Amino acid sequence: MCKIGKVYVIGLGPGAEKEMTYQASTALEKSEVIIGYTVYTGLIRERFPDKKYLSTPMRQEVIRCEMAMDEAMKGSTVAMVCSGDAGIYGMAGLLYEMGQGYPEVELEVVPGITAANGGAAVLGAPLMHDFAVISLSDLLTPWEKIEKRIRGAAMADFVICLYNPSSRKRACEYILEYQSPDTVCGYVRNIGREGEDAHILTLSELKDTEVDMFTTVYIGNSQTRNVDGKMVTPRGYRLEE
Ligand code: SAH
């Protein structure tokens, strides 16, 4: 079928311009309309001042996707922007599902650096071995399922990376059933943005530390170590003594 318009679903990276991929900035340049949650469009407005910007408040994802499809149906090239990667707790999946109702609109996902690897670089090298990413948001996922996934990952000694971590206290309590209270953990607030702030601490300390929704949390596996202030999960190379 002949396509009328196009929607790029673009991951902007964690925040800073330097963490945006070349592919993402090229797609933004090609777009006439940029749609996204205000915080994210705010991050790029200065760099792309001549675009038409559309926005909706948080939690209006379906309306935002409809907006994107409607603009594309008028013949425009549209950028739907998300923080981090658009396919990781972003808008890519919903756009594909809704796209079934708009066969004339072409969709293309442009990947970005997700919070997990953006923050990992700040902390050191915590994700060197198998890891699980778990969002603690129970808006769209029942808490029982989240609990099961945390327990499964802890039981299997995965490094665990938590998004939307405000319920991290409960998560730490489950993990403490399988892992030592001294397990090396870390968190990074505002990755790649102004006020970036990173900390390394133990699992028992993390349980009693407040973290907000602009933070990504890392829980080491049984091998993770604090190496001169950096969080490092050994890959298993043997170093000469
Ligand atoms: N699509 C995004 C994730 C959206 S879910 C990505 O790929 O990164 C939102 C959660 O991601 C936040 O609650 C936080 O845990 C994490 N996050 C996103 N951007 C962040 C940043 N700049 N600094 C710290 N955490 C971030």
PDB file of C-alpha atoms and ligand atoms in Angstrom:
ATOM      1  CA  MET A   1       0.000   0.000   0.000  1.00  0.00           C
ATOM      2  CA  CYS A   2       1.163   3.527  -0.745  1.00  0.00           C
ATOM      3  CA  LYS A   3       2.152   5.284   2.471  1.00  0.00           C
ATOM      4  CA  ILE A   4       0.836   8.777   3.182  1.00  0.00           C
ATOM      5  CA  GLY A   5       3.121   9.792   6.066  1.00  0.00           C
ATOM      6  CA  LYS A   6       5.748   8.523   8.421  1.00  0.00           C
ATOM      7  CA  VAL A   7       6.247   8.329  12.171  1.00  0.00           C
ATOM      8  CA  TYR A   8       9.726   7.905  13.598  1.00  0.00           C
ATOM      9  CA  VAL A   9       9.665   6.608  17.173  1.00  0.00           C
ATOM     10  CA  ILE A  10      12.854   8.068  18.537  1.00  0.00           C
ATOM     11  CA  GLY A  11      14.807   7.306  21.704  1.00  0.00           C
ATOM     12  CA  LEU A  12      16.615  10.509  22.694  1.00  0.00           C
ATOM     13  CA  GLY A  13      18.980   8.867  25.170  1.00  0.00           C
ATOM     14  CA  PRO A  14      18.954   9.643  28.884  1.00  0.00           C
ATOM     15  CA  GLY A  15      19.074  13.410  28.454  1.00  0.00           C
ATOM     16  CA  ALA A  16      22.152  15.116  27.186  1.00  0.00           C
ATOM     17  CA  GLU A  17      22.615  16.025  23.565  1.00  0.00           C
ATOM     18  CA  LYS A  18      25.908  14.137  23.501  1.00  0.00           C
ATOM     19  CA  GLU A  19      24.112  10.903  24.273  1.00  0.00           C
ATOM     20  CA  MET A  20      21.718  11.176  21.349  1.00  0.00           C
ATOM     21  CA  THR A  21      22.641   8.967  18.408  1.00  0.00           C
ATOM     22  CA  TYR A  22      23.449  10.365  14.985  1.00  0.00           C
ATOM     23  CA  GLN A  23      20.504   8.382  13.614  1.00  0.00           C
ATOM     24  CA  ALA A  24      18.170  10.057  16.131  1.00  0.00           C
ATOM     25  CA  SER A  25      19.293  13.586  15.272  1.00  0.00           C
ATOM     26  CA  THR A  26      19.019  12.864  11.543  1.00  0.00           C
ATOM     27  CA  ALA A  27      15.467  11.575  11.997  1.00  0.00           C
ATOM     28  CA  LEU A  28      14.596  14.685  14.032  1.00  0.00           C
ATOM     29  CA  GLU A  29      15.985  16.904  11.293  1.00  0.00           C
ATOM     30  CA  LYS A  30      13.806  15.111   8.722  1.00  0.00           C
ATOM     31  CA  SER A  31      10.658  15.480  10.836  1.00  0.00           C
ATOM     32  CA  GLU A  32       8.248  18.393  10.528  1.00  0.00           C
ATOM     33  CA  VAL A  33       6.281  17.625  13.681  1.00  0.00           C
ATOM     34  CA  ILE A  34       7.758  16.546  17.036  1.00  0.00           C
ATOM     35  CA  ILE A  35       5.486  14.969  19.627  1.00  0.00           C
ATOM     36  CA  GLY A  36       6.282  13.900  23.158  1.00  0.00           C
ATOM     37  CA  TYR A  37       5.901  14.484  26.850  1.00  0.00           C
ATOM     38  CA  THR A  38       6.884  18.121  27.592  1.00  0.00           C
ATOM     39  CA  VAL A  39      10.030  17.214  29.568  1.00  0.00           C
ATOM     40  CA  TYR A  40      11.434  15.373  26.534  1.00  0.00           C
ATOM     41  CA  THR A  41      10.459  17.910  23.900  1.00  0.00           C
ATOM     42  CA  GLY A  42      11.984  20.526  26.234  1.00  0.00           C
ATOM     43  CA  LEU A  43      15.316  18.714  25.926  1.00  0.00           C
ATOM     44  CA  ILE A  44      15.477  19.227  22.152  1.00  0.00           C
ATOM     45  CA  ARG A  45      13.460  22.394  21.427  1.00  0.00           C
ATOM     46  CA  GLU A  46      16.492  24.673  21.381  1.00  0.00           C
ATOM     47  CA  ARG A  47      18.344  22.442  18.956  1.00  0.00           C
ATOM     48  CA  PHE A  48      15.390  22.061  16.575  1.00  0.00           C
ATOM     49  CA  PRO A  49      13.565  25.388  16.934  1.00  0.00           C
ATOM     50  CA  ASP A  50      11.684  25.394  13.626  1.00  0.00           C
ATOM     51  CA  LYS A  51       9.552  22.297  14.157  1.00  0.00           C
ATOM     52  CA  LYS A  52       5.895  22.114  15.065  1.00  0.00           C
ATOM     53  CA  TYR A  53       5.738  20.804  18.653  1.00  0.00           C
ATOM     54  CA  LEU A  54       2.762  18.907  20.099  1.00  0.00           C
ATOM     55  CA  SER A  55       2.495  17.564  23.593  1.00  0.00           C
ATOM     56  CA  THR A  56       0.184  15.858  26.059  1.00  0.00           C
ATOM     57  CA  PRO A  57       0.570  15.442  29.822  1.00  0.00           C
ATOM     58  CA  MET A  58       1.961  12.221  31.341  1.00  0.00           C
ATOM     59  CA  ARG A  59      -0.265   9.127  31.152  1.00  0.00           C
ATOM     60  CA  GLN A  60      -2.008  10.254  27.953  1.00  0.00           C
ATOM     61  CA  GLU A  61      -0.014   7.895  25.811  1.00  0.00           C
ATOM     62  CA  VAL A  62      -2.916   6.691  23.658  1.00  0.00           C
ATOM     63  CA  ILE A  63      -3.947  10.268  22.832  1.00  0.00           C
ATOM     64  CA  ARG A  64      -0.317  11.127  22.043  1.00  0.00           C
ATOM     65  CA  CYS A  65      -0.087   8.210  19.619  1.00  0.00           C
ATOM     66  CA  GLU A  66      -3.363   9.205  17.957  1.00  0.00           C
ATOM     67  CA  MET A  67      -1.954  12.712  17.528  1.00  0.00           C
ATOM     68  CA  ALA A  68       1.109  11.275  15.819  1.00  0.00           C
ATOM     69  CA  MET A  69      -0.973   9.103  13.490  1.00  0.00           C
ATOM     70  CA  ASP A  70      -3.327  11.998  12.628  1.00  0.00           C
ATOM     71  CA  GLU A  71      -0.405  14.269  11.754  1.00  0.00           C
ATOM     72  CA  ALA A  72       1.134  11.535   9.591  1.00  0.00           C
ATOM     73  CA  MET A  73      -2.218  11.015   7.848  1.00  0.00           C
ATOM     74  CA  LYS A  74      -2.018  14.691   6.788  1.00  0.00           C
ATOM     75  CA  GLY A  75       1.192  13.762   4.962  1.00  0.00           C
ATOM     76  CA  SER A  76       3.726  14.889   7.540  1.00  0.00           C
ATOM     77  CA  THR A  77       6.881  13.240   8.781  1.00  0.00           C
ATOM     78  CA  VAL A  78       6.434  12.979  12.515  1.00  0.00           C
ATOM     79  CA  ALA A  79       8.875  12.278  15.361  1.00  0.00           C
ATOM     80  CA  MET A  80       7.443  10.684  18.493  1.00  0.00           C
ATOM     81  CA  VAL A  81      10.170  11.203  21.066  1.00  0.00           C
ATOM     82  CA  CYS A  82      10.817   9.155  24.208  1.00  0.00           C
ATOM     83  CA  SER A  83      13.621   9.311  26.737  1.00  0.00           C
ATOM     84  CA  GLY A  84      16.244   6.594  26.609  1.00  0.00           C
ATOM     85  CA  ASP A  85      15.204   3.941  24.116  1.00  0.00           C
ATOM     86  CA  ALA A  86      11.751   4.147  22.521  1.00  0.00           C
ATOM     87  CA  GLY A  87      11.348   0.384  22.639  1.00  0.00           C
ATOM     88  CA  ILE A  88      12.130   0.045  26.373  1.00  0.00           C
ATOM     89  CA  TYR A  89       9.136   1.224  28.430  1.00  0.00           C
ATOM     90  CA  GLY A  90       8.630   3.734  25.601  1.00  0.00           C
ATOM     91  CA  MET A  91       6.040   4.310  22.884  1.00  0.00           C
ATOM     92  CA  ALA A  92       7.234   1.960  20.122  1.00  0.00           C
ATOM     93  CA  GLY A  93       5.000  -0.990  21.067  1.00  0.00           C
ATOM     94  CA  LEU A  94       1.833   1.052  21.445  1.00  0.00           C
ATOM     95  CA  LEU A  95       2.423   2.774  18.097  1.00  0.00           C
ATOM     96  CA  TYR A  96       2.807  -0.595  16.358  1.00  0.00           C
ATOM     97  CA  GLU A  97      -0.397  -1.858  17.980  1.00  0.00           C
ATOM     98  CA  MET A  98      -2.320   1.296  17.023  1.00  0.00           C
ATOM     99  CA  GLY A  99      -0.618   1.343  13.629  1.00  0.00           C
ATOM    100  CA  GLN A 100      -2.777  -1.603  12.571  1.00  0.00           C
ATOM    101  CA  GLY A 101      -5.603   0.916  12.282  1.00  0.00           C
ATOM    102  CA  TYR A 102      -3.444   3.218  10.128  1.00  0.00           C
ATOM    103  CA  PRO A 103      -1.990   1.057   7.348  1.00  0.00           C
ATOM    104  CA  GLU A 104      -1.103   4.187   5.337  1.00  0.00           C
ATOM    105  CA  VAL A 105       1.385   5.314   7.999  1.00  0.00           C
ATOM    106  CA  GLU A 106       4.952   4.006   7.920  1.00  0.00           C
ATOM    107  CA  LEU A 107       6.621   3.423  11.285  1.00  0.00           C
ATOM    108  CA  GLU A 108      10.336   3.357  12.029  1.00  0.00           C
ATOM    109  CA  VAL A 109      11.947   2.826  15.440  1.00  0.00           C
ATOM    110  CA  VAL A 110      15.186   4.716  16.099  1.00  0.00           C
ATOM    111  CA  PRO A 111      17.023   3.209  19.079  1.00  0.00           C
ATOM    112  CA  GLY A 112      18.591   5.206  21.888  1.00  0.00           C
ATOM    113  CA  ILE A 113      20.821   4.696  24.917  1.00  0.00           C
ATOM    114  CA  THR A 114      18.524   3.417  27.654  1.00  0.00           C
ATOM    115  CA  ALA A 115      18.844   4.591  31.269  1.00  0.00           C
ATOM    116  CA  ALA A 116      20.349   1.205  32.234  1.00  0.00           C
ATOM    117  CA  ASN A 117      23.491   1.526  30.147  1.00  0.00           C
ATOM    118  CA  GLY A 118      23.689   5.307  30.450  1.00  0.00           C
ATOM    119  CA  GLY A 119      23.779   5.035  34.246  1.00  0.00           C
ATOM    120  CA  ALA A 120      26.000   1.948  34.177  1.00  0.00           C
ATOM    121  CA  ALA A 121      28.739   3.989  32.529  1.00  0.00           C
ATOM    122  CA  VAL A 122      28.476   6.573  35.318  1.00  0.00           C
ATOM    123  CA  LEU A 123      28.744   3.935  38.061  1.00  0.00           C
ATOM    124  CA  GLY A 124      31.554   1.951  36.440  1.00  0.00           C
ATOM    125  CA  ALA A 125      30.777  -1.436  34.896  1.00  0.00           C
ATOM    126  CA  PRO A 126      27.881  -3.035  36.800  1.00  0.00           C
ATOM    127  CA  LEU A 127      26.231  -4.777  33.829  1.00  0.00           C
ATOM    128  CA  MET A 128      29.200  -6.852  32.692  1.00  0.00           C
ATOM    129  CA  HIS A 129      27.342 -10.100  33.213  1.00  0.00           C
ATOM    130  CA  ASP A 130      23.743 -11.301  32.838  1.00  0.00           C
ATOM    131  CA  PHE A 131      21.288  -8.723  34.088  1.00  0.00           C
ATOM    132  CA  ALA A 132      17.556  -8.193  34.387  1.00  0.00           C
ATOM    133  CA  VAL A 133      15.770  -4.868  33.914  1.00  0.00           C
ATOM    134  CA  ILE A 134      12.608  -4.580  35.983  1.00  0.00           C
ATOM    135  CA  SER A 135      10.247  -1.623  36.211  1.00  0.00           C
ATOM    136  CA  LEU A 136       8.628  -1.222  39.627  1.00  0.00           C
ATOM    137  CA  SER A 137       5.717   0.746  38.182  1.00  0.00           C
ATOM    138  CA  ASP A 138       2.479  -1.105  38.879  1.00  0.00           C
ATOM    139  CA  LEU A 139       0.374   1.220  36.728  1.00  0.00           C
ATOM    140  CA  LEU A 140       0.239  -1.305  33.873  1.00  0.00           C
ATOM    141  CA  THR A 141       1.631  -4.442  35.576  1.00  0.00           C
ATOM    142  CA  PRO A 142       0.141  -6.130  38.651  1.00  0.00           C
ATOM    143  CA  TRP A 143       2.461  -5.980  41.663  1.00  0.00           C
ATOM    144  CA  GLU A 144       2.349  -9.797  42.089  1.00  0.00           C
ATOM    145  CA  LYS A 145       4.015 -10.178  38.694  1.00  0.00           C
ATOM    146  CA  ILE A 146       6.659  -7.578  39.541  1.00  0.00           C
ATOM    147  CA  GLU A 147       7.377  -9.390  42.818  1.00  0.00           C
ATOM    148  CA  LYS A 148       7.725 -12.716  40.997  1.00  0.00           C
ATOM    149  CA  ARG A 149      10.183 -11.228  38.505  1.00  0.00           C
ATOM    150  CA  ILE A 150      12.300  -9.602  41.234  1.00  0.00           C
ATOM    151  CA  ARG A 151      12.429 -12.856  43.181  1.00  0.00           C
ATOM    152  CA  GLY A 152      13.250 -14.874  40.040  1.00  0.00           C
ATOM    153  CA  ALA A 153      16.087 -12.530  39.100  1.00  0.00           C
ATOM    154  CA  ALA A 154      17.497 -12.446  42.642  1.00  0.00           C
ATOM    155  CA  MET A 155      17.269 -16.221  42.980  1.00  0.00           C
ATOM    156  CA  ALA A 156      19.171 -16.652  39.710  1.00  0.00           C
ATOM    157  CA  ASP A 157      21.876 -14.171  40.825  1.00  0.00           C
ATOM    158  CA  PHE A 158      21.240 -11.692  38.008  1.00  0.00           C
ATOM    159  CA  VAL A 159      22.458  -8.127  38.344  1.00  0.00           C
ATOM    160  CA  ILE A 160      19.159  -6.237  38.623  1.00  0.00           C
ATOM    161  CA  CYS A 161      18.464  -2.826  37.188  1.00  0.00           C
ATOM    162  CA  LEU A 162      15.320  -1.097  38.493  1.00  0.00           C
ATOM    163  CA  TYR A 163      13.365   1.550  36.563  1.00  0.00           C
ATOM    164  CA  ASN A 164      10.589   3.610  38.222  1.00  0.00           C
ATOM    165  CA  PRO A 165      12.206   2.671  41.526  1.00  0.00           C
ATOM    166  CA  SER A 166      10.134   4.446  44.159  1.00  0.00           C
ATOM    167  CA  SER A 167       9.006   1.084  45.669  1.00  0.00           C
ATOM    168  CA  ARG A 168      12.628  -0.011  45.944  1.00  0.00           C
ATOM    169  CA  LYS A 169      12.209  -0.755  49.692  1.00  0.00           C
ATOM    170  CA  ARG A 170       9.849  -3.664  49.012  1.00  0.00           C
ATOM    171  CA  ALA A 171      12.058  -4.838  46.142  1.00  0.00           C
ATOM    172  CA  CYS A 172      15.135  -4.815  48.417  1.00  0.00           C
ATOM    173  CA  GLU A 173      13.267  -6.832  51.027  1.00  0.00           C
ATOM    174  CA  TYR A 174      12.585  -9.614  48.513  1.00  0.00           C
ATOM    175  CA  ILE A 175      16.164  -9.541  47.213  1.00  0.00           C
ATOM    176  CA  LEU A 176      17.547  -9.745  50.761  1.00  0.00           C
ATOM    177  CA  GLU A 177      15.920 -13.185  51.017  1.00  0.00           C
ATOM    178  CA  TYR A 178      18.390 -14.421  48.381  1.00  0.00           C
ATOM    179  CA  GLN A 179      21.366 -12.053  48.452  1.00  0.00           C
ATOM    180  CA  SER A 180      23.712 -10.774  51.175  1.00  0.00           C
ATOM    181  CA  PRO A 181      22.962  -7.415  52.847  1.00  0.00           C
ATOM    182  CA  ASP A 182      26.482  -6.380  51.733  1.00  0.00           C
ATOM    183  CA  THR A 183      25.664  -6.850  48.031  1.00  0.00           C
ATOM    184  CA  VAL A 184      27.148  -3.884  46.139  1.00  0.00           C
ATOM    185  CA  CYS A 185      24.428  -1.591  44.765  1.00  0.00           C
ATOM    186  CA  GLY A 186      24.317   1.813  43.124  1.00  0.00           C
ATOM    187  CA  TYR A 187      21.937   4.434  41.866  1.00  0.00           C
ATOM    188  CA  VAL A 188      22.165   7.344  39.454  1.00  0.00           C
ATOM    189  CA  ARG A 189      19.802  10.308  39.416  1.00  0.00           C
ATOM    190  CA  ASN A 190      19.403  12.516  36.325  1.00  0.00           C
ATOM    191  CA  ILE A 191      21.667  10.454  34.079  1.00  0.00           C
ATOM    192  CA  GLY A 192      23.120  12.717  31.380  1.00  0.00           C
ATOM    193  CA  ARG A 193      21.124  15.670  32.691  1.00  0.00           C
ATOM    194  CA  GLU A 194      21.909  18.651  34.873  1.00  0.00           C
ATOM    195  CA  GLY A 195      22.507  17.578  38.476  1.00  0.00           C
ATOM    196  CA  GLU A 196      23.603  14.033  37.594  1.00  0.00           C
ATOM    197  CA  ASP A 197      24.315  12.293  40.892  1.00  0.00           C
ATOM    198  CA  ALA A 198      25.637   8.764  41.503  1.00  0.00           C
ATOM    199  CA  HIS A 199      26.065   6.715  44.685  1.00  0.00           C
ATOM    200  CA  ILE A 200      27.413   3.278  45.550  1.00  0.00           C
ATOM    201  CA  LEU A 201      26.088   1.577  48.673  1.00  0.00           C
ATOM    202  CA  THR A 202      25.146  -1.825  50.097  1.00  0.00           C
ATOM    203  CA  LEU A 203      21.826  -3.582  49.609  1.00  0.00           C
ATOM    204  CA  SER A 204      20.839  -3.033  53.237  1.00  0.00           C
ATOM    205  CA  GLU A 205      21.646   0.699  52.910  1.00  0.00           C
ATOM    206  CA  LEU A 206      19.714   0.917  49.635  1.00  0.00           C
ATOM    207  CA  LYS A 207      16.614  -0.472  51.349  1.00  0.00           C
ATOM    208  CA  ASP A 208      16.521   2.618  53.586  1.00  0.00           C
ATOM    209  CA  THR A 209      17.512   5.194  50.956  1.00  0.00           C
ATOM    210  CA  GLU A 210      14.832   7.307  49.298  1.00  0.00           C
ATOM    211  CA  VAL A 211      15.087   7.396  45.499  1.00  0.00           C
ATOM    212  CA  ASP A 212      12.742   9.155  43.101  1.00  0.00           C
ATOM    213  CA  MET A 213      11.418   8.453  39.627  1.00  0.00           C
ATOM    214  CA  PHE A 214      14.325  10.233  37.924  1.00  0.00           C
ATOM    215  CA  THR A 215      16.670   7.585  39.278  1.00  0.00           C
ATOM    216  CA  THR A 216      17.858   4.205  38.012  1.00  0.00           C
ATOM    217  CA  VAL A 217      18.899   1.646  40.623  1.00  0.00           C
ATOM    218  CA  TYR A 218      21.450  -1.156  40.243  1.00  0.00           C
ATOM    219  CA  ILE A 219      21.682  -4.216  42.485  1.00  0.00           C
ATOM    220  CA  GLY A 220      24.838  -6.229  41.985  1.00  0.00           C
ATOM    221  CA  ASN A 221      25.078  -9.987  41.766  1.00  0.00           C
ATOM    222  CA  SER A 222      27.033 -12.023  44.326  1.00  0.00           C
ATOM    223  CA  GLN A 223      30.303 -11.206  42.498  1.00  0.00           C
ATOM    224  CA  THR A 224      29.841  -7.438  42.082  1.00  0.00           C
ATOM    225  CA  ARG A 225      32.508  -5.385  43.847  1.00  0.00           C
ATOM    226  CA  ASN A 226      33.295  -1.818  44.755  1.00  0.00           C
ATOM    227  CA  VAL A 227      36.600  -1.178  42.959  1.00  0.00           C
ATOM    228  CA  ASP A 228      38.020   2.160  44.099  1.00  0.00           C
ATOM    229  CA  GLY A 229      34.585   3.747  44.205  1.00  0.00           C
ATOM    230  CA  LYS A 230      33.271   2.158  41.006  1.00  0.00           C
ATOM    231  CA  MET A 231      30.608  -0.558  40.831  1.00  0.00           C
ATOM    232  CA  VAL A 232      32.112  -3.468  38.907  1.00  0.00           C
ATOM    233  CA  THR A 233      30.656  -6.874  38.089  1.00  0.00           C
ATOM    234  CA  PRO A 234      33.507  -9.195  37.094  1.00  0.00           C
ATOM    235  CA  ARG A 235      33.094 -10.967  33.802  1.00  0.00           C
ATOM    236  CA  GLY A 236      35.290 -13.791  35.062  1.00  0.00           C
ATOM    237  CA  TYR A 237      38.663 -13.019  33.438  1.00  0.00           C
ATOM    238  CA  ARG A 238      41.564 -14.346  35.481  1.00  0.00           C
ATOM    239  CA  LEU A 239      44.008 -11.633  36.401  1.00  0.00           C
ATOM    240  CA  GLU A 240      47.662 -12.427  37.056  1.00  0.00           C
ATOM    241  CA  GLU A 241      48.431 -12.174  40.777  1.00  0.00           C
TER     242      GLU A 241
HETATM  243  N1  SAH B   1      12.432   4.652  27.753  1.00  0.00           N
HETATM  244  C1  SAH B   1      13.212   4.987  28.931  1.00  0.00           C
HETATM  245  C2  SAH B   1      12.610   4.431  30.212  1.00  0.00           C
HETATM  246  C3  SAH B   1      11.285   5.053  30.598  1.00  0.00           C
HETATM  247  S1  SAH B   1      10.714   4.446  32.152  1.00  0.00           S
HETATM  248  C4  SAH B   1      14.653   4.458  28.746  1.00  0.00           C
HETATM  249  O1  SAH B   1      14.887   3.633  27.846  1.00  0.00           O
HETATM  250  O2  SAH B   1      15.532   4.863  29.512  1.00  0.00           O
HETATM  251  C5  SAH B   1      11.183   5.772  33.206  1.00  0.00           C
HETATM  252  C6  SAH B   1      12.279   5.347  34.172  1.00  0.00           C
HETATM  253  O3  SAH B   1      13.521   5.259  33.481  1.00  0.00           O
HETATM  254  C7  SAH B   1      12.535   6.326  35.290  1.00  0.00           C
HETATM  255  O4  SAH B   1      11.641   6.128  36.388  1.00  0.00           O
HETATM  256  C8  SAH B   1      13.975   6.020  35.683  1.00  0.00           C
HETATM  257  O5  SAH B   1      14.050   4.878  36.499  1.00  0.00           O
HETATM  258  C9  SAH B   1      14.581   5.664  34.318  1.00  0.00           C
HETATM  259  N2  SAH B   1      15.216   6.855  33.696  1.00  0.00           N
HETATM  260  C10 SAH B   1      14.924   7.372  32.488  1.00  0.00           C
HETATM  261  N3  SAH B   1      15.719   8.423  32.206  1.00  0.00           N
HETATM  262  C11 SAH B   1      16.539   8.580  33.262  1.00  0.00           C
HETATM  263  C12 SAH B   1      17.600   9.505  33.574  1.00  0.00           C
HETATM  264  N4  SAH B   1      17.962  10.472  32.724  1.00  0.00           N
HETATM  265  N5  SAH B   1      18.222   9.363  34.768  1.00  0.00           N
HETATM  266  C13 SAH B   1      17.893   8.388  35.633  1.00  0.00           C
HETATM  267  N6  SAH B   1      16.902   7.494  35.392  1.00  0.00           N
HETATM  268  C14 SAH B   1      16.235   7.577  34.224  1.00  0.00           C
END
